[in-house]
Short mmCIF file of C-alpha atoms (C1' of nucleotides) in Angstrom, two decimals:
data_model
loop_
_atom_site.label_atom_id
_atom_site.label_comp_id
_atom_site.label_asym_id
_atom_site.label_seq_id
_atom_site.Cartn_x
_atom_site.Cartn_y
_atom_site.Cartn_z
CA MET A 1 0.00 0.00 0.00
CA SER A 2 2.77 2.42 0.82
CA GLY A 3 4.24 1.57 -2.53
CA TYR A 4 1.14 2.74 -4.34
CA HIS A 5 1.15 6.01 -2.52
CA ALA A 6 4.76 6.68 -3.39
CA LEU A 7 4.12 6.00 -7.05
CA GLY A 8 1.00 8.07 -7.05
CA MET A 9 2.96 11.05 -5.85
CA CYS A 10 5.55 10.57 -8.57
CA VAL A 11 2.94 10.56 -11.30
CA SER A 12 1.81 14.12 -10.72
CA GLY A 13 5.32 15.32 -10.04
CA ALA A 14 8.35 16.21 -12.12
CA GLY A 15 7.86 13.90 -15.07
CA VAL A 16 7.38 16.80 -17.46
CA VAL A 17 10.31 18.70 -16.05
CA LEU A 18 12.66 15.85 -16.84
CA ARG A 19 11.41 15.68 -20.42
CA ASP A 20 12.06 19.40 -20.86
CA MET A 21 15.57 19.05 -19.54
CA MET A 22 16.28 16.25 -21.93
CA SER A 23 14.91 17.95 -25.03
CA SER A 24 16.43 21.36 -24.48
CA GLY A 25 19.41 21.37 -22.21
CA PHE A 26 20.80 17.98 -23.05
CA ALA A 27 20.34 18.23 -26.79
CA THR A 28 21.87 21.68 -27.23
CA CYS A 29 24.57 21.63 -24.58
CA ARG A 30 25.40 17.98 -24.25
CA LEU A 31 28.81 18.57 -22.76
CA SER A 32 28.42 21.51 -20.43
CA LEU A 33 24.88 21.21 -19.11
CA THR A 34 24.33 17.53 -18.49
CA PRO A 35 21.27 17.19 -16.24
CA ARG A 36 22.34 16.16 -12.76
CA GLN A 37 19.73 13.42 -12.42
CA MET A 38 20.75 11.77 -15.68
CA GLN A 39 22.45 8.60 -14.42
CA GLU A 40 25.35 7.15 -16.34
CA ALA A 41 25.18 3.93 -14.40
CA LEU A 42 22.32 1.93 -12.95
CA THR A 43 21.82 2.42 -9.22
CA PRO A 44 20.40 0.25 -6.44
CA GLY A 45 17.25 2.31 -6.81
CA HIS A 46 16.97 1.33 -10.46
CA LEU A 47 17.42 -2.31 -9.52
CA LYS A 48 14.62 -2.13 -7.01
CA LYS A 49 12.39 -0.43 -9.53
CA ALA A 50 13.19 -3.08 -12.15
CA LYS A 51 12.27 -5.84 -9.74
CA LEU A 52 8.88 -4.28 -9.05
CA MET A 53 8.34 -3.83 -12.77
CA PHE A 54 8.86 -7.57 -13.13
CA PHE A 55 5.51 -8.06 -11.42
CA PHE A 56 3.99 -6.55 -14.56
CA THR A 57 6.38 -7.58 -17.30
CA ARG A 58 8.60 -10.62 -17.55
CA TYR A 59 9.84 -9.89 -21.05
CA PRO A 60 10.29 -6.13 -21.45
CA SER A 61 11.85 -4.93 -24.70
CA SER A 62 14.73 -2.48 -24.64
CA THR A 63 12.35 0.05 -26.15
CA LEU A 64 9.91 -0.34 -23.29
CA LEU A 65 12.68 -0.07 -20.71
CA LYS A 66 13.87 3.17 -22.25
CA THR A 67 10.46 4.72 -21.69
CA TYR A 68 10.42 3.70 -18.04
CA PHE A 69 13.94 4.73 -17.08
CA LEU A 70 13.94 8.30 -18.33
CA ASP A 71 16.65 9.27 -15.86
CA VAL A 72 19.10 6.84 -17.39
CA GLN A 73 21.59 7.60 -20.16
CA PHE A 74 21.07 4.54 -22.29
CA SER A 75 24.17 3.06 -23.91
CA ARG A 76 24.74 -0.44 -25.25
CA CYS A 77 26.21 -1.39 -21.89
CA ILE A 78 23.38 0.03 -19.79
CA THR A 79 20.75 -1.45 -22.04
CA SER A 80 22.26 -4.91 -21.97
CA GLN A 81 22.68 -4.70 -18.22
CA LEU A 82 18.99 -3.90 -17.76
CA ILE A 83 17.99 -6.64 -20.17
CA LYS A 84 20.31 -8.95 -18.27
CA TRP A 85 18.57 -8.08 -15.02
CA PHE A 86 15.26 -9.23 -16.38
CA SER A 87 16.87 -12.35 -17.76
CA ASN A 88 18.15 -13.10 -14.27
CA PHE A 89 14.74 -12.31 -12.80
CA ARG A 90 13.13 -14.82 -15.16
CA GLU A 91 15.63 -17.52 -14.29
CA PHE A 92 14.92 -17.18 -10.59
CA TYR A 93 11.18 -17.07 -11.26
CA TYR A 94 11.09 -20.21 -13.39
CA ILE A 95 13.40 -22.12 -11.06
CA GLN A 96 11.14 -21.36 -8.11
CA VAL A 97 7.95 -22.24 -9.92
CA GLU A 98 9.41 -25.47 -11.25
CA LYS A 99 10.50 -26.42 -7.78
CA PHE A 100 7.01 -25.97 -6.38
CA ALA A 101 5.43 -27.72 -9.34
CA ARG A 102 7.54 -30.81 -8.76
CA GLN A 103 6.80 -30.62 -5.07
CA ALA A 104 3.08 -30.56 -5.74
CA LEU A 105 3.49 -33.61 -7.92
CA LEU A 106 5.28 -35.49 -5.15
CA GLU A 107 2.60 -34.44 -2.70
CA GLY A 108 0.06 -36.19 -4.88
CA VAL A 109 -1.74 -33.25 -6.41
CA VAL A 110 -3.94 -34.50 -9.22
CA ASP A 111 -5.75 -31.60 -10.78
CA ALA A 112 -3.48 -28.85 -12.11
CA CYS A 113 -6.33 -26.37 -11.78
CA THR A 114 -6.18 -26.68 -8.02
CA LEU A 115 -2.72 -25.13 -8.12
CA GLN A 116 -3.31 -21.46 -7.40
CA VAL A 117 -0.72 -19.01 -6.19
CA SER A 118 -2.25 -16.85 -3.47
CA ARG A 119 -0.64 -14.14 -1.40
CA ASP A 120 -0.17 -16.57 1.47
CA SER A 121 1.28 -19.47 -0.50
CA GLU A 122 4.87 -20.49 -0.02
CA LEU A 123 5.71 -19.89 -3.66
CA PHE A 124 4.45 -16.35 -3.45
CA ARG A 125 6.46 -15.81 -0.31
CA ALA A 126 9.63 -16.90 -2.07
CA LEU A 127 8.98 -14.70 -5.09
CA ASN A 128 7.92 -11.70 -3.05
CA MET A 129 11.03 -12.07 -0.94
CA HIS A 130 13.13 -11.83 -4.08
CA TYR A 131 11.45 -9.01 -5.99
CA ASN A 132 9.83 -7.09 -3.17
CA LYS A 133 12.07 -7.74 -0.20
CA GLY A 134 10.79 -4.99 2.05
CA ASN A 135 7.26 -6.03 1.14
CA ASP A 136 6.55 -2.34 0.64
CA PHE A 137 4.78 -2.76 -2.66
CA GLU A 138 1.34 -4.23 -3.27
CA VAL A 139 1.84 -7.01 -5.79
CA PRO A 140 -0.74 -6.81 -8.58
CA GLY A 141 -3.34 -9.55 -8.68
CA ARG A 142 -2.48 -10.19 -12.32
CA PHE A 143 0.92 -11.42 -11.23
CA LEU A 144 -0.73 -14.04 -9.05
CA GLU A 145 -2.68 -15.23 -12.07
CA VAL A 146 0.43 -15.42 -14.23
CA ALA A 147 2.30 -17.25 -11.49
CA SER A 148 -0.59 -19.67 -11.10
CA LEU A 149 -0.65 -20.42 -14.79
CA THR A 150 3.11 -20.86 -14.86
CA LEU A 151 2.88 -23.26 -11.94
CA GLN A 152 0.15 -25.25 -13.68
CA GLU A 153 2.07 -25.38 -16.93
CA PHE A 154 5.17 -26.72 -15.21
CA PHE A 155 3.08 -29.18 -13.23
CA SER A 156 1.35 -30.55 -16.31
CA ALA A 157 4.55 -30.72 -18.32
CA VAL A 158 6.47 -32.59 -15.66
CA ARG A 159 3.56 -34.91 -14.97
CA ALA A 160 3.46 -35.71 -18.69
CA GLY A 161 7.14 -36.49 -18.57
CA LYS A 162 7.97 -33.75 -21.02
CA ASP A 163 10.97 -32.76 -18.94
CA ALA A 164 12.79 -35.57 -20.68
CA ASP A 165 13.12 -33.27 -23.65
CA PRO A 166 16.12 -30.92 -23.21
CA SER A 167 14.05 -27.99 -24.43
CA TRP A 168 10.82 -28.82 -22.63
CA LYS A 169 10.63 -25.40 -20.98
CA LYS A 170 10.57 -23.51 -24.25
CA PRO A 171 6.84 -23.99 -24.86
CA ILE A 172 6.12 -22.72 -21.36
CA TYR A 173 8.30 -19.67 -21.84
CA LYS A 174 6.40 -18.97 -25.04
CA ILE A 175 3.08 -18.99 -23.20
CA ILE A 176 4.23 -16.86 -20.30
CA SER A 177 5.88 -14.32 -22.57
CA LYS A 178 2.45 -13.40 -23.89
CA LEU A 179 1.09 -12.57 -20.47
CA ASP A 180 2.94 -9.32 -19.87
CA SER A 181 0.70 -6.50 -18.73
CA ASP A 182 1.04 -2.73 -18.86
CA ILE A 183 3.27 -1.11 -16.31
CA PRO A 184 1.74 1.70 -14.23
CA GLU A 185 2.66 5.15 -15.54
CA GLY A 186 3.89 6.00 -12.07
CA PHE A 187 7.05 4.03 -12.74
CA LYS A 188 8.04 6.59 -15.36
CA ALA A 189 8.06 9.46 -12.91
CA ALA A 190 11.32 11.26 -12.27
CA GLY A 191 12.83 10.31 -8.95
CA CYS A 192 10.70 7.18 -8.76
CA SER A 193 13.78 5.00 -8.42
CA GLN A 194 15.03 6.94 -5.45
CA GLU A 195 11.63 7.18 -3.76
CA LEU A 196 11.32 3.42 -3.92
CA LEU A 197 14.74 3.05 -2.37
CA HIS A 198 13.53 4.88 0.72
CA SER A 199 10.08 3.33 1.08
"C1'" DC B 1 32.27 -8.26 -37.38
"C1'" DG B 2 28.90 -6.26 -33.59
"C1'" DG B 3 24.87 -6.80 -31.13
"C1'" DA B 4 21.13 -9.72 -29.17
"C1'" DT B 5 19.95 -14.40 -26.75
"C1'" DG B 6 20.43 -17.98 -23.87
"C1'" DC B 7 22.53 -21.25 -20.76
"C1'" DC B 8 25.28 -21.85 -16.73
"C1'" DT B 9 28.92 -20.35 -13.38
"C1'" DG B 10 30.74 -18.24 -9.37
"C1'" DC C 1 23.55 -10.45 -10.08
"C1'" DA C 2 27.68 -10.24 -13.26
"C1'" DG C 3 30.91 -12.96 -16.34
"C1'" DG C 4 31.81 -15.95 -20.00
"C1'" DC C 5 30.94 -18.24 -23.88
"C1'" DA C 6 28.50 -20.50 -27.65
"C1'" DT C 7 25.34 -19.22 -31.01
"C1'" DC C 8 22.36 -16.71 -34.34
"C1'" DC C 9 21.39 -12.94 -37.38
"C1'" DG C 10 21.99 -8.63 -40.13
#
DNA sequence: CGGATGCCTG
DNA sequence: CAGGCATCCG
């Protein structure tokens, strides 16, 4: 809940100001008047922001990322680093889900549909701990749905013995990649990364 | 060749 | 999470 408030405040704030700085000052005086807030390297605040964004998008394009990190000076290095972050986020996510799917199988679960990820489930706890450590952000319900589907897909695949195929996860990745949802505009706000760091 | 992906290591 | 490397494509 506190997370929502912080973002809400960012939305009405200095978003426009940053744009003006970029279009005028930066473009005409690139060497002498570099905006102070324009980061040349990703900060811990950016990392925290990226993790929260993961709750909405698992497969963000570099283009999308550029529109949500307006305070970052994108370069090949920065872009690849951000993309890399999400790649790492996905790895952790899928590893966790697979683990719980196999566990459910061992516990004798029969119907995949009964596998639902709720806010009080162990899987959610593990994921929330990783992407929202301080638990200061209200995870969107949509994420729970995506996680549930992912869990069911892994469960069904393993139960069907598809994990024998070296590339058995590919079909699942394909499905999940289509479930990305829009990211709240609040994440674009200037200073958002730092605000999150404090909350 | 240089950049994007993906797997997997430490 | 960052490094490395193998691989694929323009």
